[in-house]
Coordinates of C-alpha atoms (C1' of nucleotides) in Angstrom, one line a residue:
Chain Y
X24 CA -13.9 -51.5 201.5
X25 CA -11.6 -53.3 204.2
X26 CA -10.1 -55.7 202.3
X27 CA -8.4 -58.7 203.4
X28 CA -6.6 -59.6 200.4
X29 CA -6.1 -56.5 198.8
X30 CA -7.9 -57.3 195.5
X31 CA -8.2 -54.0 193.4
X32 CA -12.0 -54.9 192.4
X33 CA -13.3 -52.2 190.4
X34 CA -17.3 -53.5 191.0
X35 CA -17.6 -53.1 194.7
X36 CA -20.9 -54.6 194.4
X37 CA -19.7 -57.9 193.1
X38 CA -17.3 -58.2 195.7
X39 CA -19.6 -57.4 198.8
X40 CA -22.0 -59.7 196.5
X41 CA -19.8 -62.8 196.5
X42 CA -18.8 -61.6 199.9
X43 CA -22.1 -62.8 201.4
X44 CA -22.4 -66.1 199.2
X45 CA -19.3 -67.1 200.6
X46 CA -20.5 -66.0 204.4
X47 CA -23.4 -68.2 203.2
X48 CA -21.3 -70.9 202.6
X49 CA -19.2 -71.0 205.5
X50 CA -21.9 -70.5 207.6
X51 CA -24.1 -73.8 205.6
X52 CA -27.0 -72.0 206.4
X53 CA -27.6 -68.2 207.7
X54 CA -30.1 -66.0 208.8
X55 CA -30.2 -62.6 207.4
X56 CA -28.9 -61.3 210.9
X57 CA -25.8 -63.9 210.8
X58 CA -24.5 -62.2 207.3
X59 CA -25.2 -59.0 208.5
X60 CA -23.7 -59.6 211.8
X61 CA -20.7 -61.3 210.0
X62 CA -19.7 -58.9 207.2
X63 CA -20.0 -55.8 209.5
X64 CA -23.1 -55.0 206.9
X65 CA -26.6 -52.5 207.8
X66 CA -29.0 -55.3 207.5
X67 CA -31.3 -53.5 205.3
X68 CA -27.9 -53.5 202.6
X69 CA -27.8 -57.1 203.3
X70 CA -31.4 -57.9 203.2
X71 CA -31.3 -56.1 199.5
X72 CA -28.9 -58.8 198.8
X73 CA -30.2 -61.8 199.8
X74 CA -33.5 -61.0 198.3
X75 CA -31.8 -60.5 195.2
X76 CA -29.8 -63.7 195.2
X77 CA -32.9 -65.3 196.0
X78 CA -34.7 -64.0 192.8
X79 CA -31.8 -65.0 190.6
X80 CA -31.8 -68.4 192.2
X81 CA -28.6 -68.3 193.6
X82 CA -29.6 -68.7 197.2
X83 CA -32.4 -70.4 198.6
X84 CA -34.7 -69.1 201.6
X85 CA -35.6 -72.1 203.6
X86 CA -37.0 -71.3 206.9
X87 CA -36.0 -68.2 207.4
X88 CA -32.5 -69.9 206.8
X89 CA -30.9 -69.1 203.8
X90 CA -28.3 -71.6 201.6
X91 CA -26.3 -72.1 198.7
X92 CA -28.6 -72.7 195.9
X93 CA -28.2 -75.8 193.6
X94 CA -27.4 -73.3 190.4
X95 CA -24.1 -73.3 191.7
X96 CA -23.9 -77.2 191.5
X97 CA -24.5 -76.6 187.4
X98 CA -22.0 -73.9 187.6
X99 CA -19.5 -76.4 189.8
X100 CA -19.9 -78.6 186.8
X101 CA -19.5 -76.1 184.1
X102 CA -16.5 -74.9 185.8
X103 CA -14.9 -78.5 186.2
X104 CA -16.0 -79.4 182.3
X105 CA -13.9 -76.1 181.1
X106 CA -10.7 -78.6 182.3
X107 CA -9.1 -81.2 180.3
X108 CA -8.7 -84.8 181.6
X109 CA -11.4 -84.2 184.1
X110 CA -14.4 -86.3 182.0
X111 CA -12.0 -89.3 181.2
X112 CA -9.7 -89.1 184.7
X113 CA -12.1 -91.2 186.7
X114 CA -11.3 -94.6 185.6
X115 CA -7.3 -94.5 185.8
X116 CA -7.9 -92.6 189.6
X117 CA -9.8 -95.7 190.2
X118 CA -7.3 -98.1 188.9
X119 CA -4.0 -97.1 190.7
X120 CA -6.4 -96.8 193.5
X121 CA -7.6 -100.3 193.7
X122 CA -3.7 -101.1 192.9
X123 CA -2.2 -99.1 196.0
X124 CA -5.0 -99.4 198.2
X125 CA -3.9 -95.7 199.3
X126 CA -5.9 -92.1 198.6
X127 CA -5.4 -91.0 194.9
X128 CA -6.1 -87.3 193.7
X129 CA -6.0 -85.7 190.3
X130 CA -5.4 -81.8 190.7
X131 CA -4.6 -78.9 188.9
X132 CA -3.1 -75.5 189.0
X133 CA -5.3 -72.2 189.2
X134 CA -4.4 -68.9 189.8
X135 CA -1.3 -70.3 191.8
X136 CA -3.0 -73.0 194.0
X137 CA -3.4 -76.7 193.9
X138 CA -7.1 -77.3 193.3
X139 CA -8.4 -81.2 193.5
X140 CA -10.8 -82.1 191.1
X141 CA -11.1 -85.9 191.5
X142 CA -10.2 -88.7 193.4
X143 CA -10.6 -92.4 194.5
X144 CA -9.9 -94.5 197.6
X145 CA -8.5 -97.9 198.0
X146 CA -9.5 -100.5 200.5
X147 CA -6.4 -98.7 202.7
X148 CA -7.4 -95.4 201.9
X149 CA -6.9 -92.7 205.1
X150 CA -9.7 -90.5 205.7
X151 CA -9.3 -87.1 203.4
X152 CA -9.8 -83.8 204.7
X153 CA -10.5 -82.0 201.3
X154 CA -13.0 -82.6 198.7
X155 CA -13.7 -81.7 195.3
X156 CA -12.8 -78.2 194.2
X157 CA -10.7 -77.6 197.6
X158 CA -7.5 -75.6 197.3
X159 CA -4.4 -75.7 198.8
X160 CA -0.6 -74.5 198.1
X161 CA 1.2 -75.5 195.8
X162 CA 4.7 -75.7 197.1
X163 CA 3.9 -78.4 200.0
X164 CA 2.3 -80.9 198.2
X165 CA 3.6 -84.1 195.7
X166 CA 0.9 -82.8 193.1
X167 CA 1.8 -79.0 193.7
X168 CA 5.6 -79.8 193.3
X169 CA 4.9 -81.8 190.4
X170 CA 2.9 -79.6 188.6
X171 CA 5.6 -76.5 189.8
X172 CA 8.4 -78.4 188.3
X173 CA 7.0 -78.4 184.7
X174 CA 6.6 -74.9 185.2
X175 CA 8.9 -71.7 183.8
X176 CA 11.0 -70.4 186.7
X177 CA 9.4 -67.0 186.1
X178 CA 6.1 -68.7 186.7
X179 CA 7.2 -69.9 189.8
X180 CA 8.5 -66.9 191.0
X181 CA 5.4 -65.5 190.3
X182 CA 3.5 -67.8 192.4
X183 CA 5.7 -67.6 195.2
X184 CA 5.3 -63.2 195.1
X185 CA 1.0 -64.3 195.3
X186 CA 1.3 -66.9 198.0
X187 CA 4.8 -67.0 199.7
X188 CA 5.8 -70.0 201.2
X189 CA 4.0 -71.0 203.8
X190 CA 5.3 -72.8 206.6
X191 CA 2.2 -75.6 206.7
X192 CA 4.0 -77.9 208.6
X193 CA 8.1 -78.3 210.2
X194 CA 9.2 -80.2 207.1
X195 CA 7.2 -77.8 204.6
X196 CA 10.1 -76.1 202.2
X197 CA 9.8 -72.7 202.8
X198 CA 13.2 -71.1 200.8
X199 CA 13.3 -70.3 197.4
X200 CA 16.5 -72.2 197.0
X201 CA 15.0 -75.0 198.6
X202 CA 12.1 -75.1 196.5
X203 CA 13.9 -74.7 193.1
X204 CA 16.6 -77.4 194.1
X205 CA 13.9 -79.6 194.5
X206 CA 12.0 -78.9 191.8
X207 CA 15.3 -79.9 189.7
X208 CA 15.7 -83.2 191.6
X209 CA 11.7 -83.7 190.5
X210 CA 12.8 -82.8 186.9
X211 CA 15.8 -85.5 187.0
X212 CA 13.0 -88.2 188.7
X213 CA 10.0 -87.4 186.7
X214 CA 8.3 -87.3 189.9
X215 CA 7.6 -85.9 193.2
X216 CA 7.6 -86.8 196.7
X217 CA 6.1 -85.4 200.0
X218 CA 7.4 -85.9 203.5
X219 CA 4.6 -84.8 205.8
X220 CA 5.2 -81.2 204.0
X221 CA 1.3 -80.6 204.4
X222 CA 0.1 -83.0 207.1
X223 CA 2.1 -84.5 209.4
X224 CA 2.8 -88.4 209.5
X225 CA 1.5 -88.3 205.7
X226 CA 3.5 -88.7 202.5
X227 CA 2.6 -89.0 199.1
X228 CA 4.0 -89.7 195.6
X229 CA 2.8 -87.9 192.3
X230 CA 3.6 -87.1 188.8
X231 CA 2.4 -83.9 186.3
X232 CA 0.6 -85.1 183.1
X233 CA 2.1 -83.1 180.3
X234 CA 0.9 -83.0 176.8
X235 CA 2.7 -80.9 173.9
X236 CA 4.5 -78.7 177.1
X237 CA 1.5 -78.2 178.1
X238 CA 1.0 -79.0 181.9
X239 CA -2.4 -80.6 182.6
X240 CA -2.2 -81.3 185.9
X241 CA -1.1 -84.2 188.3
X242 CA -2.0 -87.3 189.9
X243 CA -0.9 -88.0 193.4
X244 CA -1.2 -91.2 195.6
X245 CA -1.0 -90.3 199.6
X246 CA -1.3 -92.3 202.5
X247 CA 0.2 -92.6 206.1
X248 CA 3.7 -92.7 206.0
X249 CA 4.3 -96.3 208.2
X250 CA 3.0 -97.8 205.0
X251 CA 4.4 -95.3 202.4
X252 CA 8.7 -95.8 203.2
X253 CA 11.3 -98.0 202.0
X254 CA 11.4 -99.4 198.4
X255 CA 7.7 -99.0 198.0
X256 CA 7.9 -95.2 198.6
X257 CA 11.1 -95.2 196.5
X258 CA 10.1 -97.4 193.7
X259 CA 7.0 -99.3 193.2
X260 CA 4.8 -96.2 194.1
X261 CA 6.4 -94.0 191.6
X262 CA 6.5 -96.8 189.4
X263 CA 2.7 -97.2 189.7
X264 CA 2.0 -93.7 189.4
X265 CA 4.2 -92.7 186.5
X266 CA 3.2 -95.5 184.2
X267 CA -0.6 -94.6 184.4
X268 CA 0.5 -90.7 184.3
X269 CA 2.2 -92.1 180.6
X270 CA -1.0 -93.9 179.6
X271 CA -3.6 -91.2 180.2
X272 CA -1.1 -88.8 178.0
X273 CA -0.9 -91.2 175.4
X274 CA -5.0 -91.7 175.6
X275 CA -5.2 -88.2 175.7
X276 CA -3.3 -87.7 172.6
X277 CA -5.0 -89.5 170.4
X278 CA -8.6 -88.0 171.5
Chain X
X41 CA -33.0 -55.1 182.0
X42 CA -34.8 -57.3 179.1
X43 CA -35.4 -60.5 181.7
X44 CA -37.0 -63.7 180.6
X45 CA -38.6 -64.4 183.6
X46 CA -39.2 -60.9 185.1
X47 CA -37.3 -61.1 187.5
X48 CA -37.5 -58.4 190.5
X49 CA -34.4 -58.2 191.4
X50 CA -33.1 -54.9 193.8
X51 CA -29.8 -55.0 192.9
X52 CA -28.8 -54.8 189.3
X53 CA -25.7 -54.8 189.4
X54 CA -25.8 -58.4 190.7
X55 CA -28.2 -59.1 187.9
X56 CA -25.3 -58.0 185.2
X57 CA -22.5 -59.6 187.1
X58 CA -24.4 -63.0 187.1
X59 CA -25.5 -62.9 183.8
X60 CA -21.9 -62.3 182.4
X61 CA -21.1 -65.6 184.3
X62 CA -23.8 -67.7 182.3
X63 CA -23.0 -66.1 179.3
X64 CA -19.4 -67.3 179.8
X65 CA -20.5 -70.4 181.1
X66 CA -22.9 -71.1 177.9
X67 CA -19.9 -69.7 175.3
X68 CA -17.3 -72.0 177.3
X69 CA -14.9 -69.8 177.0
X70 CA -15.3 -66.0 175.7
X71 CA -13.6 -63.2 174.7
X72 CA -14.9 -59.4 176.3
X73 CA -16.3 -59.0 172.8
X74 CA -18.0 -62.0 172.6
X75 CA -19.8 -61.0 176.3
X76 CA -19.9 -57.5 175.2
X77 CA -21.9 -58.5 171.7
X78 CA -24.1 -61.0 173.4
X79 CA -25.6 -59.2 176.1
X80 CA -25.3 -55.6 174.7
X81 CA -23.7 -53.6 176.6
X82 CA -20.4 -51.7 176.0
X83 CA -17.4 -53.0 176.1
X84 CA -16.1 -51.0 178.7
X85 CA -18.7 -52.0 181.2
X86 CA -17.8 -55.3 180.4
X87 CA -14.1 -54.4 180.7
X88 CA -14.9 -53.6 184.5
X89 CA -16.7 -56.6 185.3
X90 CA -14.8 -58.8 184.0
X91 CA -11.6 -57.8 185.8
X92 CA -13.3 -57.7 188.8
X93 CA -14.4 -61.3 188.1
X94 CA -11.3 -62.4 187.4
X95 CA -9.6 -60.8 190.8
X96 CA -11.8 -62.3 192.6
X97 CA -10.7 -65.8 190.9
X98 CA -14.6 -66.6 190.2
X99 CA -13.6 -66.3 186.2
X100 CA -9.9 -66.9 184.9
X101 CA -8.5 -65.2 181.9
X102 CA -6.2 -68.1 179.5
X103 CA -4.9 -66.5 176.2
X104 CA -7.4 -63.6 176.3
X105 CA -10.3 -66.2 176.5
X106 CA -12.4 -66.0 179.6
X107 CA -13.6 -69.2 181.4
X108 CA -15.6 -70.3 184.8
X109 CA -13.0 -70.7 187.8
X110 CA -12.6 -73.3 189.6
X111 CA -14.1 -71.6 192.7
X112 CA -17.3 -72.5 191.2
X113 CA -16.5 -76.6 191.6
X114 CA -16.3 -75.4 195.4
X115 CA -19.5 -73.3 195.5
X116 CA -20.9 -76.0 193.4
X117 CA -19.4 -78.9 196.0
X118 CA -21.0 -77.0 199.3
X119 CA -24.2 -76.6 197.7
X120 CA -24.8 -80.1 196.9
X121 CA -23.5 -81.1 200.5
X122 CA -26.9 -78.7 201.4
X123 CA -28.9 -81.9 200.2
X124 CA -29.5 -84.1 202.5
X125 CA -28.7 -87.6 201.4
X126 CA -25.9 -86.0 198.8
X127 CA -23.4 -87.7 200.8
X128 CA -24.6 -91.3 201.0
X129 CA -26.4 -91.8 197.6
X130 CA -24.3 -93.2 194.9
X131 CA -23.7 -96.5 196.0
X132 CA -27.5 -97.4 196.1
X133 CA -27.1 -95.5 192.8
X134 CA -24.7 -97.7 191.1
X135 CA -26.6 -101.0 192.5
X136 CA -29.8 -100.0 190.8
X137 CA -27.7 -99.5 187.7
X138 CA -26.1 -102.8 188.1
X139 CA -29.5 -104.5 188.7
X140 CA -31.1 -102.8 186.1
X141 CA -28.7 -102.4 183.8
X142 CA -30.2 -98.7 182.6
X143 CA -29.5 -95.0 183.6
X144 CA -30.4 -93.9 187.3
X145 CA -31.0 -90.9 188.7
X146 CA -31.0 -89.4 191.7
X147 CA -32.7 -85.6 191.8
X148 CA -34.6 -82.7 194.2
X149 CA -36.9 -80.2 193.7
X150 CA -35.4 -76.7 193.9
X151 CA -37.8 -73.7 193.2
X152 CA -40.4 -75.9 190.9
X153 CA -37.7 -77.4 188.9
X154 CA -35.8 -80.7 189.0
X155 CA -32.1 -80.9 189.8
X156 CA -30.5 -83.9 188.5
X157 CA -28.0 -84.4 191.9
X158 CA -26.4 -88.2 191.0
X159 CA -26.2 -90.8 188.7
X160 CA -25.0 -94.1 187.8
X161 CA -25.3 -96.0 184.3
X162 CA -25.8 -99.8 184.1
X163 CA -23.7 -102.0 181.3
X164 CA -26.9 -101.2 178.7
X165 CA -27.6 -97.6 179.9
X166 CA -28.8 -95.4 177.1
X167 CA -26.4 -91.4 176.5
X168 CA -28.3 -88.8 179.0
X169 CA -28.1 -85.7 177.6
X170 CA -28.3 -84.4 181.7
X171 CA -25.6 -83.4 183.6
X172 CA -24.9 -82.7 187.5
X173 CA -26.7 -79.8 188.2
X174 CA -28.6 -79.6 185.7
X175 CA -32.4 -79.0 185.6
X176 CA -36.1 -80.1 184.1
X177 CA -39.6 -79.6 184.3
X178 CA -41.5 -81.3 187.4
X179 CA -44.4 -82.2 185.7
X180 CA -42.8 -84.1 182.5
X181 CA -40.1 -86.7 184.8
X182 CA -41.0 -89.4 186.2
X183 CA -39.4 -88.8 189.3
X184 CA -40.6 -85.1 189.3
X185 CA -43.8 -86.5 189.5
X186 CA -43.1 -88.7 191.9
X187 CA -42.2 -85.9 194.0
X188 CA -45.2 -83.6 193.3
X189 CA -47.0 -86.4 194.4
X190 CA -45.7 -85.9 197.7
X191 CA -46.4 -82.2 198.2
X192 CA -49.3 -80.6 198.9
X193 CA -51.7 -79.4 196.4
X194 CA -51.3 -75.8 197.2
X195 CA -47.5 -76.5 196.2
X196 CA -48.1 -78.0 193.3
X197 CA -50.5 -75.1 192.6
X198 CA -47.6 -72.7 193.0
X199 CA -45.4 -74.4 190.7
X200 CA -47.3 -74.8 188.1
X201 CA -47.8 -70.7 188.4
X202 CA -44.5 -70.4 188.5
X203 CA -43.5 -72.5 185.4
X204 CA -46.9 -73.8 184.0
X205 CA -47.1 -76.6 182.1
X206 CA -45.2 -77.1 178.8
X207 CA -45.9 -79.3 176.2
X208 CA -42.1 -81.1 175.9
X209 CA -43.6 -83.9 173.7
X210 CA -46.3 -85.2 172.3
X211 CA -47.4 -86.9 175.7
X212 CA -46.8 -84.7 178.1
X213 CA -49.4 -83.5 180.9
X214 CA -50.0 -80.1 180.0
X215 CA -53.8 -79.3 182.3
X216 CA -53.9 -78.9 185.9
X217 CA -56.5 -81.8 185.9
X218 CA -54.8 -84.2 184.4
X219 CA -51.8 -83.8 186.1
X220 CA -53.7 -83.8 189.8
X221 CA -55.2 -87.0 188.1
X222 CA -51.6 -88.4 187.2
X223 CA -50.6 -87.6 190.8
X224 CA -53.2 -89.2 192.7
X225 CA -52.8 -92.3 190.5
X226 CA -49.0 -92.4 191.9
X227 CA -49.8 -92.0 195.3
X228 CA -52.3 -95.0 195.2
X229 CA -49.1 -96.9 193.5
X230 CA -46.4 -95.1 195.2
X231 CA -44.3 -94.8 192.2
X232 CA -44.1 -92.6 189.2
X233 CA -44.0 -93.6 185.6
X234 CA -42.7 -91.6 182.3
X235 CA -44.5 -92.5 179.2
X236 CA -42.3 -90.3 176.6
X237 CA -43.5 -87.2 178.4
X238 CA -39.9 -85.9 178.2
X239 CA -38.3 -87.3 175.2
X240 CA -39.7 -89.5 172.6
X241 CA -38.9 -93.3 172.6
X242 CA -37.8 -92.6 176.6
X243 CA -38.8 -94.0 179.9
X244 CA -38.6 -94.2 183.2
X245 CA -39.7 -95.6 186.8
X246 CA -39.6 -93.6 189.8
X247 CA -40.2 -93.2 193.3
X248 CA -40.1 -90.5 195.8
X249 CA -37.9 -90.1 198.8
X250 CA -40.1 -89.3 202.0
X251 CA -39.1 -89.2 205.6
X252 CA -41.2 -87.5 208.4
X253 CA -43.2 -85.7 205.5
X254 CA -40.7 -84.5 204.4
X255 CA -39.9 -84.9 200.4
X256 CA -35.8 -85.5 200.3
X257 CA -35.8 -86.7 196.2
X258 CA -36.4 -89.0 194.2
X259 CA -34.9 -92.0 192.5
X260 CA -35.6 -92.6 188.8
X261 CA -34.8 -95.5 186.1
X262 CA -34.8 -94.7 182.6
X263 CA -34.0 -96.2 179.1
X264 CA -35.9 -96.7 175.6
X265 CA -39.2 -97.3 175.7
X266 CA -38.7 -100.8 173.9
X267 CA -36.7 -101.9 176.4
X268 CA -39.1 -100.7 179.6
X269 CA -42.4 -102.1 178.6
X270 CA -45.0 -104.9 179.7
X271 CA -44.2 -106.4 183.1
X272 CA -40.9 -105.4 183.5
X273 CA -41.9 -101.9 182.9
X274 CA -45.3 -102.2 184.7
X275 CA -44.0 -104.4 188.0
X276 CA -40.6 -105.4 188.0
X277 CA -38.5 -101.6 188.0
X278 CA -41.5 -100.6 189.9
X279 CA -40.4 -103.2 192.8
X280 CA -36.4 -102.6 192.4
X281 CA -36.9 -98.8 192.5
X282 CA -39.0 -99.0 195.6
X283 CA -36.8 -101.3 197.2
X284 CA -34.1 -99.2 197.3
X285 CA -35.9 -96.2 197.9
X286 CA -37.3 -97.9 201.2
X287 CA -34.1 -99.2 202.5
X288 CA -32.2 -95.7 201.5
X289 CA -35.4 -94.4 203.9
X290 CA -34.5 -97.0 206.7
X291 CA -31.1 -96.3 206.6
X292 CA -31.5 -92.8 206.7
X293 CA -33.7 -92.7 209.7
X294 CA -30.7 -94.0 212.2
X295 CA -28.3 -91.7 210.8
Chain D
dA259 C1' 6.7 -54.6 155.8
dA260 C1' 3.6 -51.1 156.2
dA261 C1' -1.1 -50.2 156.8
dA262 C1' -5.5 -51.2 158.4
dA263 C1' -8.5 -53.2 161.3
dT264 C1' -9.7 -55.3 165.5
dC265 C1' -9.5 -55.8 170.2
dA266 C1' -8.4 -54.6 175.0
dT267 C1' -7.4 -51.1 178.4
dC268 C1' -7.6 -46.6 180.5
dC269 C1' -9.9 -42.1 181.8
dG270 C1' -13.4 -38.9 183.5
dC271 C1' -17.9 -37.0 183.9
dC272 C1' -22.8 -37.7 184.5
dA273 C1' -26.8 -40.2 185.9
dT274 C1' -28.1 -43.8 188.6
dC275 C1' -28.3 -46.9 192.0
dT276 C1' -26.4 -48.5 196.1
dC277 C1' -26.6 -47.9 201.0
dC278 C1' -28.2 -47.0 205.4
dG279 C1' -31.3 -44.9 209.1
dG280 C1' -35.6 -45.1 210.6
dA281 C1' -40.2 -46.8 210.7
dA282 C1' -43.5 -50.5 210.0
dA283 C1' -44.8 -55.2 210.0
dG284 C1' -44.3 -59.8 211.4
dA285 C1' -42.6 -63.7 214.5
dC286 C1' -41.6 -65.5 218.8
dT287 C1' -41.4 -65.6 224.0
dC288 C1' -43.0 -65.3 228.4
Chain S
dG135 C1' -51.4 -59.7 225.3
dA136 C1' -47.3 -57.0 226.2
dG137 C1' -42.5 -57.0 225.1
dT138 C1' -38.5 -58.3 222.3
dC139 C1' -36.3 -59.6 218.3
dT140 C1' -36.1 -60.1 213.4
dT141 C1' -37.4 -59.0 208.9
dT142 C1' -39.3 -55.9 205.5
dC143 C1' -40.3 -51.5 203.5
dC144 C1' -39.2 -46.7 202.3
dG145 C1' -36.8 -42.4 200.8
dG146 C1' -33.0 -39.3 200.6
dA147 C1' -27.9 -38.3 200.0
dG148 C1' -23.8 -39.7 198.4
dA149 C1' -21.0 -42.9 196.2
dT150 C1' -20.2 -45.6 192.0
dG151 C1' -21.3 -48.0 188.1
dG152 C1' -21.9 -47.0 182.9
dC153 C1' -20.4 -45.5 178.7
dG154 C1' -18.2 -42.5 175.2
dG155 C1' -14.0 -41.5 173.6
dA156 C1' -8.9 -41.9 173.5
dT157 C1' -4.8 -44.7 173.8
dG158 C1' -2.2 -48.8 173.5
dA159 C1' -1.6 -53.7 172.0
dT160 C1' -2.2 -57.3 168.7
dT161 C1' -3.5 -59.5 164.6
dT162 C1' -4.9 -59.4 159.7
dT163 C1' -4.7 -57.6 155.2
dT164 C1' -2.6 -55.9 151.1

DNA sequence: AAAAATCATCCGCCATCTCCGGAAAGACTC
DNA sequence: GAGTCTTTCCGGAGATGGCGGATGATTTTT
């Protein structure tokens, strides 16, 4: 199988098989001759598929269009239960939110990327590009560096042989060096900063929540960066974010 | 394959993979034996799929346990933004709740079952032992009935081949006549009521979604049965769930 | 600390099932 | 109603999933 990402699946099946859910999904809805068309598939191979999918409820045939099925919405919500923090995180998102006025995201750390699993505007709050289970690196984002920081240095090396370092945007770190000197500074602070490293004309502030060395993830408050600068950005943000980082630890302890 | 619902499914392989998914969903987080043991098969077999899982980040491996990914809150994310109305719910959600004071709900129909899509819970709301994405019987919810209502017969004739009719409690519907009855009574009202069909001591006030004949959810209050009697039960809820429901219609029109 | 047991991983052959071409059936257009 | 496109059905050949058995890793027992 052409492979894009060079994943050494033993079950070809389940990797053409996910293959076309995730053609389904980018496509938001698909006629058999789209996935076929799309994944370079005989459309009788594909039609076995989708008819299988069906029966197991994983797609829905609407149409003659076919779409994601809601069993992955139970799944979605299986998957998100499995992580800590993510039942009682709501609440403080929602507080420094209303307190900033700015975007605020709780994330966490899979398989080397940053993946967002809640967050809540304030009244200020910039229009987001990602949503709810979205990924992105780890290495040019406040959370990412946070969470990267709290991390072994072998771990991070490992991360960096996956995913590299990106260049996302001109102030993204994209050195090794770079990257572990500012994890340090981040270890000294306790917290972490972006400077339009993902997005330009955006910054954001963030800290990692660690329990007992474990790291649980991080919150990050982000906005546009003619309101995030000066002694807000240097203080009062970081200020703000670290001391509800410290209560949902010691919440969490005691749980 | 031993299948509970007999299942035709073409490709089996799909069938396995899947069902090692739910069983780690169900077990939380599993060990290959633990997979291996519960759906009988070797372990070997299991060996290979669950690598393959796991390289292609749809299950994670943590201290030798296996767990859903996190690719599944995506999957589970883009399926819901399939529903129409996903997007703009919640806030008529939470004023219901606030007005009320009991649990809402917002759910669709998805191959003969309810999915429950949102919620909100008002300062008295009851525990709901339902969960995003997770599913019920049509004929024993209010607002599953509210939604039969809306379909036509031969649907409703399909469904209840598909799933029948199960007794959940003492005073659930369980023939085909009185059910048609029930439905005809609710389209003559145009809104559903739950008396303990689902769960003893429970229930609820619902009415269906509809916009150019087409059946987009429902919207359901529910709480204990001593709170949701006499005219609040019988007029009141009745009037605050249709409200909503009409001006989530309106708005939805010019949109 | 050695031994035993348990669990995960690797290997290779056989039986099975995927995969696709081609044909038939259905849907849509003009 | 003829023509075009799409989906569905079918059967054979070749690829691959499935499992037993062996090896290595890890934990538990004595």
């Amino acid at each position: 199988m052409t492979d894009e990402t060079g994943g050494s699946a033993t079950i070809g099946t389940l990797e053409k098989g996910f293959g076309i859910i995730e053609t389904v999904e980018e496509l938001e809805s698909a006629t058999l001759t789209d996935v076929a068309d799309e994944m370079g598939l005989a459309r009788s191979t594909v039609h076995d598929y989708l008819t299988t999918l069906c029966d197991l409820e994983y797609l829905v045939k609407t149409d003659g269009e076919y779409q994601l099925g809601l069993t992955f919405t139970r799944l979605g919500t299986s998957a998100t239960e499995t992580v800590q923090l993510s039942d009682t995180i709501t609440p403080y998102l929602e507080r420094l939110a209303d307190a900033t006025g700015e975007t605020v995201w709780f994330l966490v750390e899979e398989c080397g990327r940053a993946v967002y699993l809640g967050h809540a505007e304030g009244d200020q709050a910039i229009k987001t590009e990602h949503s709810i289970g979205g990924r992105s690196y780890l290495h040019c984002h406040a959370g990412g560096k946070a969470i990267l920081a709290q991390l072994p240095d072998e771990r991070v090396e490992e991360i960096i042989d996956m995913h590299g370092l990106p260049e996302i945007t001109e102030h993204t770190i994209t050195s090794r060096e770079a990257l572990f000197e500012e994890l340090e500074r981040i270890r000294e602070r306790n917290y972490a900063q972006n400077h339009s490293e993902q997005l330009a004309e955006t910054r954001a502030v963030s800290a990692a929540i660690v329990v007992d060395d474990e790291v649980l993830g991080a919150i990050s408050v982000g906005g546009p960066a003619h309101r995030l600068r000066g002694d807000r950005f240097e203080t009062e943000l970081p200020n703000q974010v670290m001391s509800v980082v410290n209560e949902i630890r010691i919440n969490h302890r005691y749980s």
